[in-house]
Amino acid sequence: MSEPPHSRRAALHTLGCARNEVDSEELAGRLADGGWELTDGADADVIVVNTCGFVESAKKDSVDALLEAAGTGAKVVAVGCMAERYGVELAESLPEAAAVLGFDHYPNLGERLDDVVAGRPLASHTPVDRRTLLPITPVRRSASDVSVPGHGWGPRVLRKRLDDSPVAALKIASGCDRRCSFCAIPSYRGAFVSRSPAEIVAEAEWLAGQGARELFLVSENSTSYGKDLGREHGGPDALERLLPQLAAVEGVDRVRVSYLQPAETRPGLVRAIAGTDGVADYFDMSFQHASSTVLRRMRRFGGTESFLALVEQIRSYAPRAGIRSNVIVGFPGETEEELAELEHFLTEARLDVVGVFGYSDEDKTEAEKLPGKLDPAEIAERVARVTELIEQLTTQRAEDRIGDEVLVLVERIEDGECAGRAAHQGPEVDGECLLTGEAELMVGDLVRGKVVDAAGVDLVVASVETVSSAEASS
C-alpha cells in the first residue's frame, strides 16, 4: 500500500549577506520547480532557515531563528553557511532542527524536504574544507561536478524572487582563494569559482523581466572574477568586459559592483566602473586596516600610502564616487601606533561609509593562534573610539554632497516617507536618500533630484523629475 501524499508547503527564512539572499532565491526556485508551494511561514510544513556563520553574533542570530521557527510547530531544516560549516555539531546541539543540510544537498532540496515531512531519517551534513573539493588550478574548476550554490544552471534560471524590490543581487562568483588569517569563509564556501558571462547575462535579463532596475553584483571577491574562465571568457579584464554587457540589459538602469580587494583593483577596472554608462560610481573596498604591519599579520597587502593612492585614483576618474569599506580593530598585536595609523588613513581618505568590527577569534583560523590578544574591554574601547571618528567623518562627507544632483532609485514608500538610494549608496548599509516634493512617486521610479540637506550618512533630496532608462544612462 502506497503512502498517502503529504502536504508540500515550505517557507524560507534568510540571514546574513546578499549572497545568502541569492542562495535562498535559488532554493525557492528549485522547490517551486519540484512542486513545493512557498508560503510566508504561517502554514508551512517545513521552514528552511538559511543560516549565517560569519561571526559570533551572526551565529547566535541563526540559532535564535532556528529555535523561533521550531516554535511554530513546523519542521525546521537548517541550510546555509552555519549548517555547512558545523553540520553534525550543529545538529547535535540543536535537536529542534529536523535536518542540517549542506551545499551538496541544494540540487535535491525538494526530495530532502520530502524525507523530512515523511519522517524519514536524514544523516546530518559532515563538514569538509571545501577548498579541497576543487582543483588547485583555477581554470580546471569549471569542469568539476562539485555543487556550488548559484552555479551551473545553464540557460535556464533556477531562481524565484522572494520580494518585489527594484534591486536584485546577482552572483558573479563564489568562494575565495585568499588566505586572510582572520577569515574562515573559504573553508566552507570553497575555492574561487566564476560563473560564465553568458549565464550571468541570462540571469540579469531574467531579473530585469521580474522588475529589477538595479543589479547588485555579489561574490566573495569580485576583483578575481574571470581568472578561472580560460582565455575566451576570462583574464584580468573579465569583469571590465562583463560590466557593459550587464548595463546594456533592457530594463536595467544601474549595475553596482560589491566587494573589491584593494590589492587586486587594477586601473582598468577603476576606469570601467567610473566610465561605463549605467554602472554606479561605487567602490566597495575591503581595506580591513591601514597599518602595513597589521595587514601582514592578517595575510593581506597594502597600507596607508597605497590605499590613499587608490582612493585618489578613483576620485580622479569619478570625483563624486561613493567609497565604502570595513575595518577590523583590536587585531592580535595591534599597537596604539598601528591604530593611530588607521585613524590617519580614515581621516585622509574621507570614505562615505565604514563598518567597524572588533576582532574576535574564528574557529580554525590562523589568527585564532596568534599571540598578542587584546582584552575584550580594550577592543570594545577601540571600536567605540574609531566608530566615533568615522561618524564625524562620514557626516562631513555627506554634508559635502549638499548641492549635488543625484539619481535616486525609489525603494520604499511608507508612513508618508519616500526613500531610495543614489549611485554612491549601496543596499542596506550605506544610508539612503529621503525624497521631498509634490510628485507622486512609486517604488521602482528613478528620480533626478538635488541634495538639500544631510542627516548622518542619509541625504535629503528635493525631487525634480522622474527619468526613463534611456535618460538615466545618457
XYZ file of C-alpha atoms in Angstrom:
474
model
C 0.000 0.000 0.000
C 1.484 3.366 -1.024
C 1.924 6.206 1.439
C -0.746 8.959 1.270
C 0.538 12.172 -0.303
C 1.722 14.711 2.239
C 1.357 18.459 2.184
C 4.261 20.264 0.485
C 4.329 23.810 1.813
C 7.691 25.387 2.647
C 8.874 28.752 3.931
C 12.356 30.238 3.630
C 13.957 32.462 6.248
C 17.274 34.101 5.313
C 20.021 35.518 7.492
C 23.317 37.115 6.551
C 24.585 38.747 3.400
C 23.275 39.361 -0.114
C 24.986 36.166 -1.277
C 22.769 34.223 1.107
C 19.723 36.064 -0.258
C 20.624 34.886 -3.759
C 21.078 31.345 -2.481
C 17.626 31.449 -0.870
C 16.066 32.570 -4.146
C 17.830 29.678 -5.882
C 16.417 27.270 -3.287
C 12.979 28.830 -3.740
C 13.250 28.281 -7.493
C 14.299 24.677 -7.051
C 11.476 23.988 -4.582
C 8.846 25.619 -6.806
C 10.194 23.663 -9.774
C 9.782 20.494 -7.735
C 6.155 21.176 -6.873
C 6.545 22.763 -3.465
C 4.276 25.649 -2.513
C 6.166 28.570 -0.977
C 4.454 30.351 1.909
C 5.291 33.079 4.411
C 5.633 30.537 7.196
C 2.214 30.692 8.850
C 1.018 27.389 7.360
C 4.340 25.862 6.326
C 5.032 22.183 6.810
C 8.763 22.915 6.692
C 10.671 26.113 7.459
C 14.082 26.252 5.786
C 16.432 28.605 7.649
C 19.349 29.814 5.526
C 21.888 30.462 8.270
C 24.922 32.739 8.500
C 28.202 31.549 10.004
C 30.337 34.660 9.622
C 30.881 35.947 13.187
C 29.606 35.009 16.647
C 26.700 37.463 16.601
C 25.543 36.094 13.239
C 25.763 32.520 14.524
C 23.654 33.462 17.547
C 21.065 35.102 15.295
C 20.952 31.927 13.213
C 20.394 29.705 16.245
C 17.703 32.064 17.536
C 15.980 31.943 14.134
C 16.057 28.124 14.117
C 14.550 27.975 17.614
C 11.885 30.522 16.702
C 10.977 28.529 13.605
C 10.745 25.337 15.668
C 8.318 27.106 17.980
C 5.774 27.387 15.157
C 5.212 23.651 15.095
C 6.629 23.271 11.605
C 9.581 21.020 10.928
C 12.795 23.010 10.668
C 15.702 22.475 8.279
C 18.990 24.347 8.621
C 20.939 25.179 5.468
C 23.456 27.901 4.607
C 26.879 28.796 5.914
C 26.469 27.797 9.548
C 24.980 24.457 8.545
C 27.763 23.900 6.009
C 30.449 24.926 8.494
C 29.301 22.931 11.538
C 26.962 20.235 10.198
C 26.788 17.316 12.622
C 27.960 19.502 15.509
C 25.064 21.913 14.945
C 22.602 19.045 14.642
C 23.747 17.523 17.932
C 23.486 20.826 19.786
C 20.145 21.751 18.218
C 17.780 18.747 18.276
C 14.917 21.111 17.393
C 16.154 21.021 13.781
C 14.779 18.082 11.813
C 17.757 18.208 9.449
C 21.037 20.067 8.936
C 21.924 20.084 5.242
C 24.995 21.316 3.362
C 25.503 22.864 -0.069
C 25.699 19.419 -1.665
C 22.010 18.949 -0.804
C 20.859 22.075 -2.653
C 20.242 20.472 -6.076
C 17.883 17.941 -4.475
C 16.463 20.003 -1.623
C 12.856 19.226 -2.539
C 13.490 15.497 -2.192
C 15.217 16.041 1.149
C 12.239 18.050 2.405
C 10.005 15.181 1.295
C 12.105 12.959 3.556
C 11.743 15.400 6.450
C 7.951 15.675 6.147
C 7.591 11.906 5.771
C 9.722 11.324 8.868
C 12.477 9.501 7.023
C 15.814 9.906 8.831
C 18.476 12.059 7.192
C 22.155 11.980 8.025
C 23.374 15.426 9.033
C 25.917 17.149 6.839
C 29.525 16.243 7.591
C 31.723 19.331 7.148
C 34.815 19.272 4.980
C 37.199 22.011 3.905
C 35.516 22.823 0.590
C 38.753 24.219 -0.830
C 39.923 20.620 -1.121
C 36.991 19.649 -3.350
C 38.064 21.724 -6.357
C 41.285 21.578 -8.406
C 44.094 23.853 -7.270
C 44.419 25.197 -10.812
C 41.580 27.739 -11.267
C 40.956 27.049 -14.975
C 40.212 23.379 -14.245
C 37.429 24.152 -11.762
C 34.642 24.724 -14.291
C 34.773 21.040 -15.251
C 34.176 19.914 -11.663
C 30.819 18.477 -10.587
C 31.084 19.911 -7.041
C 27.852 21.626 -6.019
C 28.345 25.397 -5.789
C 25.204 27.430 -4.942
C 24.108 29.612 -7.849
C 26.315 27.904 -10.445
C 25.773 25.509 -13.304
C 22.163 26.258 -14.140
C 22.873 26.602 -17.838
C 20.464 28.700 -19.912
C 17.569 28.036 -17.515
C 17.309 30.346 -14.485
C 16.521 28.307 -11.379
C 15.572 31.225 -9.184
C 12.394 32.669 -7.703
C 12.306 36.189 -6.325
C 11.189 36.374 -2.708
C 10.346 40.078 -2.712
C 9.336 42.787 -5.155
C 12.293 45.112 -4.562
C 13.566 47.002 -7.622
C 17.066 45.934 -6.522
C 18.320 42.382 -7.026
C 21.595 40.774 -6.052
C 23.300 38.886 -8.882
C 26.037 36.414 -8.020
C 29.051 36.523 -10.357
C 31.311 34.123 -8.429
C 31.565 32.048 -5.271
C 34.361 31.163 -2.890
C 37.743 32.737 -2.326
C 41.393 31.837 -2.899
C 42.770 34.386 -0.451
C 44.095 33.230 2.904
C 43.272 36.093 5.267
C 44.324 34.916 8.707
C 41.092 36.037 10.411
C 38.608 34.589 7.901
C 37.080 31.120 7.764
C 34.801 31.761 4.778
C 36.967 29.969 2.152
C 36.922 26.780 4.226
C 33.146 26.442 3.965
C 32.391 28.431 0.802
C 35.246 26.811 -1.082
C 37.797 27.906 -3.661
C 37.037 30.723 -6.075
C 34.730 29.844 -8.979
C 33.415 32.342 -11.546
C 30.104 31.995 -13.312
C 30.231 32.228 -17.097
C 29.376 35.613 -18.657
C 26.545 34.027 -20.654
C 24.953 32.588 -17.517
C 25.261 35.898 -15.655
C 23.782 37.926 -18.525
C 20.910 35.443 -18.892
C 20.074 35.816 -15.221
C 20.364 39.612 -15.491
C 17.805 39.563 -18.311
C 15.531 37.357 -16.228
C 15.841 39.694 -13.225
C 15.031 42.694 -15.406
C 11.921 40.853 -16.559
C 10.999 40.405 -12.890
C 11.138 44.167 -12.308
C 14.724 44.648 -11.109
C 16.105 48.046 -12.121
C 19.376 47.781 -10.205
C 21.663 44.741 -10.272
C 23.955 44.361 -7.264
C 26.878 42.131 -8.285
C 27.975 39.962 -5.366
C 30.748 37.471 -4.644
C 33.406 36.860 -2.008
C 35.972 38.665 -4.196
C 34.733 40.425 -7.315
C 38.219 41.528 -8.392
C 39.140 37.888 -9.068
C 36.254 37.423 -11.491
C 37.256 35.549 -14.628
C 40.658 34.269 -13.541
C 39.362 30.691 -13.841
C 37.411 31.003 -17.106
C 40.187 30.480 -19.644
C 41.293 32.734 -22.466
C 37.988 33.204 -24.280
C 35.889 34.470 -21.378
C 38.413 35.063 -18.618
C 41.543 37.010 -17.899
C 42.349 40.000 -15.704
C 39.896 42.246 -17.576
C 36.935 39.839 -17.497
C 34.860 41.994 -15.153
C 35.643 45.086 -17.195
C 34.225 43.322 -20.257
C 31.202 41.982 -18.398
C 30.008 45.308 -16.979
C 28.942 46.901 -20.305
C 27.010 43.745 -21.199
C 25.046 43.928 -17.964
C 24.487 47.673 -18.208
C 23.038 47.129 -21.704
C 20.322 44.733 -20.499
C 16.943 46.256 -21.294
C 15.175 47.477 -18.167
C 18.335 47.719 -16.053
C 19.177 51.270 -15.018
C 22.079 50.646 -12.692
C 24.722 47.978 -12.139
C 26.653 48.041 -8.876
C 29.781 46.063 -8.013
C 30.463 44.881 -4.467
C 33.488 43.604 -2.571
C 36.659 44.679 -4.317
C 40.058 43.703 -2.954
C 42.335 46.808 -2.930
C 45.461 44.828 -3.791
C 43.744 43.365 -6.871
C 41.946 46.501 -8.081
C 43.573 47.459 -11.376
C 43.363 50.894 -13.038
C 41.400 49.355 -15.911
C 38.690 48.154 -13.528
C 38.528 51.559 -11.845
C 38.076 53.166 -15.266
C 35.412 50.638 -16.248
C 33.346 51.232 -13.115
C 33.766 55.000 -13.291
C 33.335 55.343 -17.043
C 30.692 52.814 -18.116
C 27.218 54.267 -18.592
C 24.767 52.508 -16.330
C 27.415 51.345 -13.832
C 27.297 53.087 -10.458
C 30.304 55.164 -9.402
C 30.601 52.981 -6.318
C 33.644 51.258 -4.869
C 33.185 48.733 -2.069
C 36.821 48.373 -0.994
C 37.844 45.744 1.553
C 40.616 47.687 3.307
C 40.243 45.989 6.762
C 43.082 48.124 8.207
C 45.709 50.624 7.039
C 48.795 49.686 9.035
C 51.044 47.577 6.811
C 52.257 45.561 9.816
C 48.711 44.694 10.915
C 47.801 43.854 7.334
C 50.743 41.451 7.064
C 49.542 39.655 10.184
C 46.154 39.490 8.504
C 47.862 37.925 5.427
C 46.821 40.929 3.371
C 48.682 43.504 1.312
C 48.903 47.265 1.082
C 48.982 50.062 3.596
C 48.162 53.719 4.103
C 50.200 55.052 1.186
C 48.936 52.600 -1.441
C 45.350 52.794 -0.175
C 45.307 56.584 -0.317
C 46.767 56.404 -3.839
C 43.916 54.072 -4.837
C 41.324 56.428 -3.347
C 42.927 59.323 -5.245
C 42.889 57.282 -8.458
C 39.180 56.520 -8.027
C 38.329 60.161 -7.474
C 40.445 61.252 -10.425
C 38.029 59.280 -12.646
C 34.857 59.901 -10.622
C 35.167 62.809 -8.155
C 31.759 62.129 -6.552
C 32.136 58.351 -6.391
C 30.952 56.528 -3.312
C 33.695 54.615 -1.493
C 32.850 52.359 1.431
C 34.808 49.841 3.456
C 35.021 47.749 6.603
C 37.818 47.747 9.168
C 38.809 45.413 11.982
C 40.227 46.927 15.168
C 41.833 45.117 18.068
C 43.536 42.540 15.849
C 46.123 40.473 17.783
C 49.190 42.593 18.468
C 47.597 45.872 17.338
C 49.553 48.710 18.967
C 48.440 52.265 19.666
C 50.687 53.400 16.811
C 49.046 50.971 14.386
C 45.592 52.073 15.489
C 46.612 55.713 15.065
C 47.744 54.926 11.531
C 44.291 53.507 10.764
C 42.717 56.677 12.148
C 45.052 58.788 9.993
C 44.088 56.847 6.882
C 40.372 57.185 7.591
C 40.750 60.922 8.144
C 42.634 61.404 4.882
C 40.524 59.033 2.772
C 37.134 60.646 3.538
C 35.176 57.477 2.829
C 31.396 57.591 2.587
C 30.646 54.677 4.901
C 32.856 52.460 7.063
C 31.758 49.434 9.067
C 33.785 48.846 12.245
C 34.276 45.363 13.650
C 36.072 44.417 16.832
C 38.321 41.409 16.374
C 37.101 38.066 17.726
C 38.557 34.603 17.223
C 37.060 32.483 14.462
C 37.263 28.691 14.669
C 40.178 27.085 12.830
C 41.720 30.305 11.521
C 45.368 31.282 11.730
C 44.574 34.401 13.761
C 42.996 32.258 16.457
C 46.515 31.129 17.407
C 48.320 34.458 17.060
C 49.986 35.950 20.146
C 49.223 39.412 21.478
C 45.475 39.029 22.011
C 43.904 42.193 23.361
C 41.491 42.241 26.273
C 37.855 42.338 25.074
C 37.280 45.533 27.049
C 40.195 47.186 25.236
C 38.851 46.029 21.883
C 35.435 47.467 22.737
C 37.045 50.786 23.668
C 38.907 50.906 20.355
C 35.738 50.072 18.430
C 33.944 52.933 20.156
C 36.856 55.302 19.504
C 37.104 54.500 15.786
C 33.323 54.476 15.394
C 33.078 57.974 16.849
C 35.733 59.219 14.426
C 34.000 57.573 11.473
C 30.639 59.049 12.397
C 32.200 62.514 12.307
C 33.997 61.886 9.011
C 31.075 60.289 7.184
C 28.716 63.022 8.384
C 31.104 65.582 6.902
C 31.312 63.589 3.673
C 27.514 63.527 3.390
C 27.317 67.274 4.059
C 29.834 67.809 1.249
C 27.225 66.377 -1.129
C 24.700 69.144 -0.424
C 24.032 70.822 -3.746
C 24.837 67.712 -5.813
C 22.440 66.401 -8.421
C 21.684 62.706 -7.879
C 19.641 59.922 -9.450
C 17.650 58.126 -6.780
C 16.038 54.707 -7.220
C 12.892 54.700 -5.076
C 12.849 51.614 -2.830
C 10.280 52.291 -0.149
C 7.211 54.424 0.428
C 5.749 54.057 3.898
C 4.116 56.240 6.533
C 4.287 59.217 4.217
C 8.034 58.837 3.696
C 9.600 58.162 0.315
C 13.197 56.932 0.199
C 15.719 55.319 -2.095
C 19.407 55.312 -2.915
C 21.700 57.321 -5.138
C 24.579 55.839 -7.126
C 27.064 56.272 -4.248
C 24.884 54.326 -1.766
C 24.868 50.539 -1.636
C 21.882 48.477 -0.434
C 21.014 48.408 3.264
C 24.342 49.537 4.734
C 25.204 52.887 3.150
C 22.397 55.211 4.107
C 19.609 56.424 1.857
C 18.040 59.468 0.240
C 14.825 60.854 1.718
C 12.834 62.389 -1.140
C 10.774 65.532 -0.757
C 8.479 67.262 -3.233
C 4.974 67.125 -4.626
C 5.487 64.454 -7.276
C 3.546 61.197 -6.910
C 6.259 58.550 -6.868
C 6.194 54.774 -6.918
C 8.677 52.120 -5.818
C 10.947 51.459 -8.781
C 10.867 55.034 -10.088
C 14.193 56.627 -10.929
C 14.187 60.234 -9.775
C 16.528 63.090 -10.575
C 16.878 65.415 -7.623
C 19.110 67.831 -5.726
C 20.651 67.174 -2.314
C 19.382 69.886 0.049
C 20.388 68.520 3.453
C 22.130 65.657 5.246
C 21.426 63.713 8.426
C 24.353 61.484 9.269
C 25.021 59.442 6.125
C 21.443 59.948 4.916
C 20.659 62.701 2.426
C 17.548 64.816 1.936
C 16.812 65.179 -1.782
C 14.359 67.537 -3.418
C 12.946 65.537 -6.314
C 12.879 67.264 -9.684
C 11.615 64.677 -12.173
C 11.339 61.001 -12.880
C 13.581 59.788 -15.671
C 13.453 56.914 -18.138
C 16.084 54.198 -18.525
C 17.421 55.902 -21.637
C 17.802 59.222 -19.806
C 19.480 57.525 -16.831
C 22.257 56.062 -18.985
C 22.832 59.137 -21.122
